[in-house]
mmCIF file of C-alpha atoms and ligand atoms in Angstrom:
data_model
loop_
_atom_site.group_PDB
_atom_site.id
_atom_site.type_symbol
_atom_site.label_atom_id
_atom_site.label_comp_id
_atom_site.label_asym_id
_atom_site.label_seq_id
_atom_site.Cartn_x
_atom_site.Cartn_y
_atom_site.Cartn_z
ATOM 1 C CA MET D 1 48.288 31.550 -239.878
ATOM 2 C CA GLU D 2 47.514 30.517 -236.299
ATOM 3 C CA HIS D 3 48.874 27.142 -235.173
ATOM 4 C CA LEU D 4 48.188 25.149 -232.017
ATOM 5 C CA VAL D 5 50.872 22.537 -231.245
ATOM 6 C CA SER D 6 50.426 20.002 -228.440
ATOM 7 C CA GLY D 7 53.584 18.339 -227.154
ATOM 8 C CA ALA D 8 55.431 21.567 -228.035
ATOM 9 C CA ALA D 9 58.102 21.182 -225.348
ATOM 10 C CA GLY D 10 59.044 17.726 -226.588
ATOM 11 C CA PHE D 11 61.667 16.665 -229.072
ATOM 12 C CA ILE D 12 59.777 16.778 -232.387
ATOM 13 C CA GLY D 13 57.262 19.376 -231.128
ATOM 14 C CA SER D 14 59.952 21.947 -230.369
ATOM 15 C CA HIS D 15 61.462 21.550 -233.861
ATOM 16 C CA LEU D 16 58.007 21.841 -235.410
ATOM 17 C CA CYS D 17 57.315 25.098 -233.514
ATOM 18 C CA GLU D 18 60.636 26.459 -234.733
ATOM 19 C CA ARG D 19 59.812 25.576 -238.341
ATOM 20 C CA LEU D 20 56.301 27.076 -238.199
ATOM 21 C CA LEU D 21 57.693 30.324 -236.783
ATOM 22 C CA ALA D 22 60.394 30.396 -239.457
ATOM 23 C CA ASP D 23 57.638 30.009 -242.063
ATOM 24 C CA GLY D 24 56.008 33.183 -240.676
ATOM 25 C CA HIS D 25 53.178 31.645 -238.623
ATOM 26 C CA SER D 26 52.010 32.287 -235.049
ATOM 27 C CA VAL D 27 52.194 29.386 -232.628
ATOM 28 C CA LEU D 28 50.629 28.514 -229.291
ATOM 29 C CA GLY D 29 52.480 25.547 -227.800
ATOM 30 C CA LEU D 30 50.815 23.313 -225.207
ATOM 31 C CA ASP D 31 52.604 20.807 -223.007
ATOM 32 C CA ASN D 32 52.153 19.404 -219.507
ATOM 33 C CA LEU D 33 55.941 18.820 -219.324
ATOM 34 C CA ILE D 34 55.560 15.176 -218.276
ATOM 35 C CA THR D 35 58.542 14.290 -220.462
ATOM 36 C CA GLY D 36 59.160 17.551 -222.321
ATOM 37 C CA SER D 37 61.128 20.495 -221.028
ATOM 38 C CA GLN D 38 60.779 24.243 -221.407
ATOM 39 C CA ARG D 39 64.513 24.219 -222.066
ATOM 40 C CA ASN D 40 63.613 22.885 -225.523
ATOM 41 C CA LEU D 41 61.716 26.117 -226.150
ATOM 42 C CA ALA D 42 64.033 28.525 -224.334
ATOM 43 C CA HIS D 43 65.328 29.970 -227.616
ATOM 44 C CA LEU D 44 61.736 30.803 -228.663
ATOM 45 C CA ALA D 45 60.659 32.317 -225.350
ATOM 46 C CA ASN D 46 60.960 35.913 -226.531
ATOM 47 C CA HIS D 47 59.692 35.305 -230.064
ATOM 48 C CA SER D 48 56.849 37.757 -230.766
ATOM 49 C CA ARG D 49 54.716 35.109 -232.527
ATOM 50 C CA PHE D 50 55.226 32.328 -229.976
ATOM 51 C CA ARG D 51 53.317 31.600 -226.774
ATOM 52 C CA PHE D 52 53.591 28.619 -224.461
ATOM 53 C CA MET D 53 50.924 27.309 -222.115
ATOM 54 C CA GLN D 54 51.469 24.524 -219.611
ATOM 55 C CA HIS D 55 48.395 22.375 -220.104
ATOM 56 C CA ASP D 56 47.431 18.710 -219.999
ATOM 57 C CA VAL D 57 45.578 17.876 -223.222
ATOM 58 C CA THR D 58 43.414 15.328 -221.430
ATOM 59 C CA GLN D 59 41.772 18.293 -219.652
ATOM 60 C CA PRO D 60 39.251 20.554 -221.428
ATOM 61 C CA LEU D 61 40.673 23.770 -222.850
ATOM 62 C CA GLU D 62 38.660 26.952 -223.376
ATOM 63 C CA LEU D 63 40.569 29.358 -225.604
ATOM 64 C CA ALA D 64 39.292 32.602 -227.068
ATOM 65 C CA ARG D 65 42.006 32.411 -229.713
ATOM 66 C CA ARG D 66 41.065 30.706 -233.001
ATOM 67 C CA PHE D 67 43.364 28.410 -234.997
ATOM 68 C CA ASP D 68 43.921 27.455 -238.633
ATOM 69 C CA HIS D 69 45.980 24.358 -237.821
ATOM 70 C CA VAL D 70 45.936 22.001 -234.837
ATOM 71 C CA TRP D 71 48.881 19.634 -234.441
ATOM 72 C CA HIS D 72 48.485 16.880 -231.872
ATOM 73 C CA LEU D 73 51.876 15.492 -230.828
ATOM 74 C CA ALA D 74 51.334 15.241 -227.063
ATOM 75 C CA SER D 75 51.972 11.690 -225.908
ATOM 76 C CA LEU D 76 54.370 9.671 -223.861
ATOM 77 C CA ALA D 77 56.656 8.511 -226.642
ATOM 78 C CA SER D 78 59.514 6.314 -225.469
ATOM 79 C CA PRO D 79 59.002 2.769 -224.157
ATOM 80 C CA LYS D 80 60.649 3.682 -220.848
ATOM 81 C CA GLU D 81 58.185 6.543 -220.347
ATOM 82 C CA TYR D 82 55.010 4.880 -221.538
ATOM 83 C CA LEU D 83 55.706 1.734 -219.529
ATOM 84 C CA ALA D 84 56.084 3.970 -216.469
ATOM 85 C CA HIS D 85 52.890 5.941 -217.299
ATOM 86 C CA PRO D 86 50.495 3.548 -219.066
ATOM 87 C CA ILE D 87 47.256 5.278 -218.016
ATOM 88 C CA GLU D 88 48.500 8.751 -218.988
ATOM 89 C CA THR D 89 49.615 7.289 -222.326
ATOM 90 C CA LEU D 90 46.198 5.829 -223.060
ATOM 91 C CA GLU D 91 44.553 9.077 -221.940
ATOM 92 C CA SER D 92 46.660 11.353 -224.147
ATOM 93 C CA GLY D 93 45.862 9.197 -227.183
ATOM 94 C CA SER D 94 42.143 8.948 -226.384
ATOM 95 C CA THR D 95 40.765 11.917 -224.398
ATOM 96 C CA GLY D 96 43.683 14.114 -225.473
ATOM 97 C CA THR D 97 43.092 13.403 -229.158
ATOM 98 C CA ARG D 98 39.359 14.032 -228.779
ATOM 99 C CA ASN D 99 39.963 17.368 -227.026
ATOM 100 C CA MET D 100 42.338 18.517 -229.747
ATOM 101 C CA LEU D 101 39.983 17.350 -232.482
ATOM 102 C CA GLU D 102 37.180 19.347 -230.836
ATOM 103 C CA ILE D 103 39.255 22.513 -231.142
ATOM 104 C CA ALA D 104 39.848 21.755 -234.832
ATOM 105 C CA ARG D 105 36.121 21.139 -235.350
ATOM 106 C CA ARG D 106 35.154 24.366 -233.534
ATOM 107 C CA ASP D 107 37.613 26.438 -235.573
ATOM 108 C CA ARG D 108 37.184 24.572 -238.890
ATOM 109 C CA ALA D 109 40.944 24.127 -238.614
ATOM 110 C CA ARG D 110 43.132 21.489 -240.186
ATOM 111 C CA PHE D 111 44.225 18.728 -237.805
ATOM 112 C CA LEU D 112 47.300 16.489 -237.833
ATOM 113 C CA VAL D 113 48.009 13.681 -235.374
ATOM 114 C CA THR D 114 51.392 12.005 -234.930
ATOM 115 C CA SER D 115 50.766 8.285 -234.865
ATOM 116 C CA THR D 116 53.480 5.672 -234.932
ATOM 117 C CA SER D 117 55.008 2.662 -236.601
ATOM 118 C CA GLU D 118 54.035 0.843 -233.380
ATOM 119 C CA CYS D 119 50.587 0.567 -234.968
ATOM 120 C CA TYR D 120 52.144 -2.266 -236.997
ATOM 121 C CA GLY D 121 53.231 -4.051 -233.776
ATOM 122 C CA ASP D 122 55.732 -6.833 -234.470
ATOM 123 C CA PRO D 123 55.007 -6.800 -238.199
ATOM 124 C CA LEU D 124 54.560 -9.918 -240.295
ATOM 125 C CA GLN D 125 54.914 -7.861 -243.473
ATOM 126 C CA HIS D 126 58.156 -6.152 -244.381
ATOM 127 C CA PRO D 127 58.700 -3.322 -245.145
ATOM 128 C CA GLN D 128 55.519 -1.907 -243.654
ATOM 129 C CA VAL D 129 53.006 -0.279 -245.987
ATOM 130 C CA GLU D 130 50.100 1.801 -244.750
ATOM 131 C CA THR D 131 47.530 -0.769 -245.870
ATOM 132 C CA TYR D 132 49.032 -3.414 -243.554
ATOM 133 C CA TRP D 133 46.818 -3.711 -240.444
ATOM 134 C CA GLY D 134 49.603 -4.834 -238.139
ATOM 135 C CA ASN D 135 50.382 -7.543 -235.629
ATOM 136 C CA VAL D 136 49.753 -5.878 -232.283
ATOM 137 C CA ASN D 137 49.457 -7.560 -228.899
ATOM 138 C CA PRO D 138 46.416 -5.651 -227.562
ATOM 139 C CA VAL D 139 47.023 -6.646 -223.941
ATOM 140 C CA GLY D 140 50.842 -6.716 -223.814
ATOM 141 C CA VAL D 141 52.843 -4.226 -221.764
ATOM 142 C CA ARG D 142 53.348 -1.976 -224.794
ATOM 143 C CA SER D 143 49.665 -1.995 -225.695
ATOM 144 C CA CYS D 144 49.125 1.244 -223.732
ATOM 145 C CA TYR D 145 51.063 3.058 -226.458
ATOM 146 C CA ASP D 146 50.131 1.009 -229.530
ATOM 147 C CA GLU D 147 46.423 0.976 -228.751
ATOM 148 C CA SER D 148 46.338 4.648 -227.731
ATOM 149 C CA LYS D 149 47.709 5.530 -231.161
ATOM 150 C CA ARG D 150 45.383 3.134 -232.981
ATOM 151 C CA TYR D 151 42.478 4.699 -231.087
ATOM 152 C CA ALA D 152 43.789 8.175 -231.964
ATOM 153 C CA GLU D 153 43.846 7.197 -235.650
ATOM 154 C CA ALA D 154 40.300 5.788 -235.442
ATOM 155 C CA MET D 155 38.995 8.901 -233.656
ATOM 156 C CA THR D 156 40.703 11.136 -236.201
ATOM 157 C CA MET D 157 39.086 9.249 -239.099
ATOM 158 C CA ALA D 158 35.703 9.454 -237.307
ATOM 159 C CA TYR D 159 36.004 13.236 -236.961
ATOM 160 C CA HIS D 160 36.839 13.463 -240.617
ATOM 161 C CA ARG D 161 34.049 11.155 -241.760
ATOM 162 C CA TYR D 162 31.365 12.417 -239.364
ATOM 163 C CA TYR D 163 32.213 16.117 -238.993
ATOM 164 C CA GLY D 164 34.241 16.716 -242.151
ATOM 165 C CA VAL D 165 37.349 17.904 -240.257
ATOM 166 C CA ARG D 166 40.340 18.084 -242.620
ATOM 167 C CA THR D 167 42.604 15.590 -240.914
ATOM 168 C CA ASN D 168 45.996 13.997 -241.543
ATOM 169 C CA ILE D 169 47.622 11.020 -239.840
ATOM 170 C CA ALA D 170 51.417 10.655 -239.783
ATOM 171 C CA ARG D 171 52.765 7.226 -238.900
ATOM 172 C CA ILE D 172 56.190 8.193 -237.629
ATOM 173 C CA PHE D 173 59.093 5.728 -237.580
ATOM 174 C CA ASN D 174 62.181 6.151 -235.342
ATOM 175 C CA THR D 175 63.262 9.771 -235.413
ATOM 176 C CA TYR D 176 66.346 11.203 -233.774
ATOM 177 C CA GLY D 177 68.211 14.461 -233.350
ATOM 178 C CA PRO D 178 69.023 17.265 -230.932
ATOM 179 C CA ARG D 179 66.593 17.716 -227.998
ATOM 180 C CA MET D 180 65.836 14.043 -227.589
ATOM 181 C CA ALA D 181 65.864 13.313 -223.877
ATOM 182 C CA LEU D 182 69.218 11.709 -223.105
ATOM 183 C CA LYS D 183 67.793 9.245 -220.566
ATOM 184 C CA ASP D 184 64.558 8.252 -222.291
ATOM 185 C CA GLY D 185 65.805 4.781 -223.163
ATOM 186 C CA ARG D 186 65.478 5.089 -226.968
ATOM 187 C CA VAL D 187 68.373 3.538 -228.809
ATOM 188 C CA VAL D 188 69.975 6.685 -230.261
ATOM 189 C CA PRO D 189 70.278 8.669 -226.990
ATOM 190 C CA ALA D 190 71.020 5.473 -225.046
ATOM 191 C CA PHE D 191 74.019 4.603 -227.252
ATOM 192 C CA LEU D 192 75.240 8.193 -227.397
ATOM 193 C CA ASP D 193 74.920 8.582 -223.637
ATOM 194 C CA GLN D 194 76.933 5.411 -223.074
ATOM 195 C CA ALA D 195 79.508 6.362 -225.707
ATOM 196 C CA LEU D 196 79.988 9.864 -224.287
ATOM 197 C CA GLN D 197 80.613 8.354 -220.879
ATOM 198 C CA GLY D 198 83.002 5.761 -222.326
ATOM 199 C CA GLN D 199 80.718 2.940 -221.185
ATOM 200 C CA PRO D 200 79.929 -0.299 -223.060
ATOM 201 C CA LEU D 201 77.018 -0.106 -225.523
ATOM 202 C CA THR D 202 74.042 -2.176 -224.347
ATOM 203 C CA ILE D 203 72.205 -4.201 -226.971
ATOM 204 C CA PHE D 204 68.909 -5.831 -226.031
ATOM 205 C CA GLY D 205 68.580 -9.235 -227.703
ATOM 206 C CA ASP D 206 71.221 -10.419 -230.155
ATOM 207 C CA GLY D 207 71.284 -7.170 -232.128
ATOM 208 C CA THR D 208 69.890 -8.663 -235.340
ATOM 209 C CA GLN D 209 66.629 -6.730 -234.933
ATOM 210 C CA THR D 210 66.425 -3.849 -237.397
ATOM 211 C CA ARG D 211 65.508 -0.192 -237.143
ATOM 212 C CA SER D 212 65.648 2.795 -239.456
ATOM 213 C CA PHE D 213 66.476 6.289 -238.283
ATOM 214 C CA CYS D 214 65.100 9.572 -239.634
ATOM 215 C CA TYR D 215 66.688 12.897 -238.767
ATOM 216 C CA VAL D 216 64.338 15.375 -237.132
ATOM 217 C CA SER D 217 64.553 18.121 -239.804
ATOM 218 C CA ASP D 218 63.468 15.575 -242.428
ATOM 219 C CA MET D 219 60.613 14.479 -240.176
ATOM 220 C CA VAL D 220 59.397 18.035 -239.617
ATOM 221 C CA ASP D 221 59.534 18.673 -243.362
ATOM 222 C CA GLY D 222 57.411 15.562 -243.922
ATOM 223 C CA LEU D 223 54.875 16.666 -241.308
ATOM 224 C CA VAL D 224 54.587 20.149 -242.819
ATOM 225 C CA ARG D 225 54.029 18.702 -246.293
ATOM 226 C CA LEU D 226 51.490 16.220 -244.964
ATOM 227 C CA ALA D 227 49.572 18.965 -243.167
ATOM 228 C CA SER D 228 48.631 20.564 -246.468
ATOM 229 C CA SER D 229 47.782 17.316 -248.221
ATOM 230 C CA GLU D 230 44.236 16.113 -248.836
ATOM 231 C CA GLU D 231 45.137 12.502 -247.998
ATOM 232 C CA ARG D 232 43.110 11.424 -244.955
ATOM 233 C CA LEU D 233 44.427 7.891 -244.513
ATOM 234 C CA PRO D 234 47.732 7.357 -242.655
ATOM 235 C CA ILE D 235 51.050 8.090 -244.330
ATOM 236 C CA ASN D 236 54.357 6.562 -243.203
ATOM 237 C CA LEU D 237 57.137 9.038 -242.486
ATOM 238 C CA GLY D 238 60.548 7.612 -241.723
ATOM 239 C CA ASN D 239 63.843 6.642 -243.233
ATOM 240 C CA PRO D 240 63.736 3.480 -245.351
ATOM 241 C CA VAL D 241 67.436 2.749 -244.837
ATOM 242 C CA GLU D 242 67.424 -0.269 -242.518
ATOM 243 C CA LEU D 243 70.206 -1.240 -240.103
ATOM 244 C CA THR D 244 70.531 -3.998 -237.544
ATOM 245 C CA ILE D 245 71.092 -2.712 -234.043
ATOM 246 C CA LEU D 246 74.548 -4.317 -234.188
ATOM 247 C CA GLU D 247 75.379 -2.351 -237.351
ATOM 248 C CA PHE D 248 74.071 0.766 -235.693
ATOM 249 C CA ALA D 249 76.293 0.208 -232.637
ATOM 250 C CA GLU D 250 79.207 -0.159 -235.063
ATOM 251 C CA ARG D 251 78.381 3.242 -236.648
ATOM 252 C CA ILE D 252 78.355 4.841 -233.208
ATOM 253 C CA ARG D 253 81.763 3.319 -232.416
ATOM 254 C CA LEU D 254 83.156 4.665 -235.690
ATOM 255 C CA LEU D 255 81.653 8.103 -235.175
ATOM 256 C CA MET D 256 82.938 8.379 -231.625
ATOM 257 C CA ASP D 257 86.239 6.840 -232.614
ATOM 258 C CA ALA D 258 86.008 4.645 -229.534
ATOM 259 C CA GLU D 259 86.773 0.993 -228.806
ATOM 260 C CA LEU D 260 83.619 0.562 -226.805
ATOM 261 C CA PRO D 261 82.706 -3.008 -225.882
ATOM 262 C CA ILE D 262 79.164 -4.247 -226.532
ATOM 263 C CA VAL D 263 77.124 -5.984 -223.830
ATOM 264 C CA PHE D 264 73.980 -7.987 -224.505
ATOM 265 C CA GLU D 265 70.844 -8.005 -222.354
ATOM 266 C CA PRO D 266 67.515 -9.850 -222.766
ATOM 267 C CA LEU D 267 65.079 -8.467 -225.331
ATOM 268 C CA PRO D 268 62.106 -6.608 -223.773
ATOM 269 C CA GLN D 269 58.618 -8.091 -224.253
ATOM 270 C CA ASP D 270 57.009 -7.460 -227.678
ATOM 271 C CA ASP D 271 60.071 -5.633 -229.002
ATOM 272 C CA PRO D 272 59.597 -5.681 -232.781
ATOM 273 C CA GLN D 273 62.133 -7.669 -234.799
ATOM 274 C CA LYS D 274 61.906 -5.656 -237.989
ATOM 275 C CA ARG D 275 61.093 -2.036 -238.662
ATOM 276 C CA ARG D 276 61.343 -0.300 -241.995
ATOM 277 C CA PRO D 277 58.841 2.045 -243.561
ATOM 278 C CA ASP D 278 57.677 1.729 -247.117
ATOM 279 C CA ILE D 279 57.545 5.436 -247.976
ATOM 280 C CA SER D 280 56.276 5.101 -251.564
ATOM 281 C CA LYS D 281 53.050 6.850 -250.579
ATOM 282 C CA ALA D 282 54.880 9.816 -249.019
ATOM 283 C CA ARG D 283 57.134 10.040 -252.082
ATOM 284 C CA ARG D 284 54.156 9.966 -254.436
ATOM 285 C CA LEU D 285 51.713 12.224 -252.577
ATOM 286 C CA LEU D 286 54.042 14.592 -250.709
ATOM 287 C CA GLY D 287 57.151 14.540 -252.894
ATOM 288 C CA TRP D 288 58.977 13.733 -249.648
ATOM 289 C CA GLU D 289 61.890 11.554 -248.687
ATOM 290 C CA PRO D 290 64.602 11.902 -246.044
ATOM 291 C CA LYS D 291 67.696 13.805 -247.157
ATOM 292 C CA VAL D 292 70.004 13.863 -244.127
ATOM 293 C CA LYS D 293 72.595 11.061 -244.035
ATOM 294 C CA LEU D 294 72.833 9.073 -240.791
ATOM 295 C CA GLU D 295 76.445 10.147 -240.203
ATOM 296 C CA ASP D 296 75.553 13.842 -240.570
ATOM 297 C CA GLY D 297 72.486 13.602 -238.348
ATOM 298 C CA LEU D 298 74.364 11.662 -235.696
ATOM 299 C CA ARG D 299 77.180 14.205 -235.710
ATOM 300 C CA GLU D 300 74.688 17.045 -235.028
ATOM 301 C CA THR D 301 73.086 14.984 -232.287
ATOM 302 C CA VAL D 302 76.421 14.177 -230.637
ATOM 303 C CA GLU D 303 77.328 17.880 -230.647
ATOM 304 C CA TYR D 304 74.035 18.657 -228.936
ATOM 305 C CA PHE D 305 74.501 16.010 -226.252
ATOM 306 C CA LYS D 306 78.082 17.126 -225.634
ATOM 307 C CA ALA D 307 76.892 20.705 -225.131
ATOM 308 C CA MET D 308 74.166 19.512 -222.766
ATOM 309 C CA ALA D 309 76.433 17.297 -220.690
ATOM 310 C CA PRO D 310 77.163 18.619 -217.197
ATOM 311 C CA ALA D 311 80.692 20.034 -217.001
HETATM 312 N N1 LIG N 401 60.491 10.312 -231.862
HETATM 313 C C1 LIG N 401 60.079 9.208 -232.468
HETATM 314 O O1 LIG N 401 60.894 8.385 -232.910
HETATM 315 C C2 LIG N 401 58.602 8.950 -232.673
HETATM 316 C C3 LIG N 401 58.234 7.769 -233.349
HETATM 317 C C4 LIG N 401 56.878 7.516 -233.532
HETATM 318 C C5 LIG N 401 55.930 8.431 -233.106
HETATM 319 N N2 LIG N 401 56.313 9.560 -232.467
HETATM 320 C C6 LIG N 401 55.259 10.472 -231.976
HETATM 321 O O2 LIG N 401 55.639 11.815 -232.211
HETATM 322 C C7 LIG N 401 55.154 12.644 -231.137
HETATM 323 C C8 LIG N 401 56.306 13.425 -230.526
HETATM 324 O O3 LIG N 401 57.256 12.495 -230.005
HETATM 325 P P1 LIG N 401 58.650 12.949 -229.393
HETATM 326 O O4 LIG N 401 59.646 11.955 -229.794
HETATM 327 O O5 LIG N 401 58.872 14.381 -229.695
HETATM 328 O O6 LIG N 401 58.366 12.714 -227.831
HETATM 329 P P2 LIG N 401 58.599 13.685 -226.589
HETATM 330 O O7 LIG N 401 58.340 12.875 -225.366
HETATM 331 O O8 LIG N 401 59.884 14.389 -226.709
HETATM 332 O O9 LIG N 401 57.419 14.740 -226.787
HETATM 333 C C9 LIG N 401 56.099 14.497 -226.422
HETATM 334 C C10 LIG N 401 55.613 15.684 -225.600
HETATM 335 O O10 LIG N 401 54.242 15.471 -225.222
HETATM 336 C C11 LIG N 401 54.080 15.971 -223.899
HETATM 337 N N3 LIG N 401 52.885 15.349 -223.318
HETATM 338 C C12 LIG N 401 52.686 14.046 -223.034
HETATM 339 N N4 LIG N 401 51.453 13.866 -222.531
HETATM 340 C C13 LIG N 401 50.861 15.091 -222.507
HETATM 341 C C14 LIG N 401 49.594 15.566 -222.108
HETATM 342 N N5 LIG N 401 48.658 14.744 -221.614
HETATM 343 N N6 LIG N 401 49.319 16.879 -222.240
HETATM 344 C C15 LIG N 401 50.253 17.735 -222.748
HETATM 345 N N7 LIG N 401 51.478 17.341 -223.146
HETATM 346 C C16 LIG N 401 51.783 16.038 -223.024
HETATM 347 C C17 LIG N 401 55.386 15.617 -223.207
HETATM 348 O O11 LIG N 401 55.627 16.390 -222.047
HETATM 349 C C18 LIG N 401 56.403 15.869 -224.300
HETATM 350 O O12 LIG N 401 56.898 17.190 -224.268
HETATM 351 C C19 LIG N 401 54.449 11.707 -230.146
HETATM 352 O O13 LIG N 401 53.070 11.715 -230.429
HETATM 353 C C20 LIG N 401 55.041 10.356 -230.475
HETATM 354 O O14 LIG N 401 54.161 9.317 -230.137
HETATM 355 C C21 LIG N 401 57.630 9.830 -232.215
#
């Protein structure tokens, strides 16, 4: 089958391309490289069924090639990046999503968009189920990301309801693994970067806020299962094992076998206090749940970052 993947040079996108190729498909990857890197795709460069095109999804795209599946992952994805590029973030979720949906409509292809747990904002319901409408600050600094994804979900549902496009919406919770950008400010690379340099681990707030971490191979497996499901409404994909950021810092210290001190800094605006997916729907409809233990996933990630570190 022919697959079009936007955000292909990013963290999750590059793993998805790899998986689709391993499953025997052909893939055209799109990316404007605003945060992604062709280094993430270097190992696929000579693959006979893989092509890469540098392209901004907010711009129209005329392709002679026809697709069976369109995957829309292109977006600024870490708070550091979307706060630095708020307009581009809103554009990739709005115009970018529309452009990708148009390709799916033209080709009668299936379409999957990667939305986010940020749609729940700072949630008043815990854990978060898909039917919860969220507690989002629509004009806060993070709204460029949250609202771009909520718009993307709404546009995706409209294309399904109005044009009959076979769509899926993944609400992704924190995912980690090799090929995350080391300096993108997300907690896993931030801690590992500090730990590898023997620096103190920085915790924003008092560290009692919670997160859950899903390893990237589990996430890609969830996305692939979702892409053949007939469920149109959003499905949470993430790891339901919840840790406080303090507990997480402790795991990193254990893993790195290092007596790293912890320093505390003020909590950023609208940083959610609690984050944990209810994945009952994914378990029921996709037969999916994460399998990789945090320790194992972190070990793989550390190895990757060590290999990437400048000598
Ligand atoms: N990693 C997570 O924990 C997480 C959590 C929730 C949602 N998501 C979503 O999953 C998707 C992938 O995230 P990721 O962690 O791999 O991020 P990433 O930054 O590594 O990848 C995103 C890719 O999109 C590209 N991109 C951005 N704007 C573009 C545009 N206008 N045109 C073309 N390419 C563009 C970037 O260059 C980058 O390669 C995103 O949609 C993100 O919002 C990720």
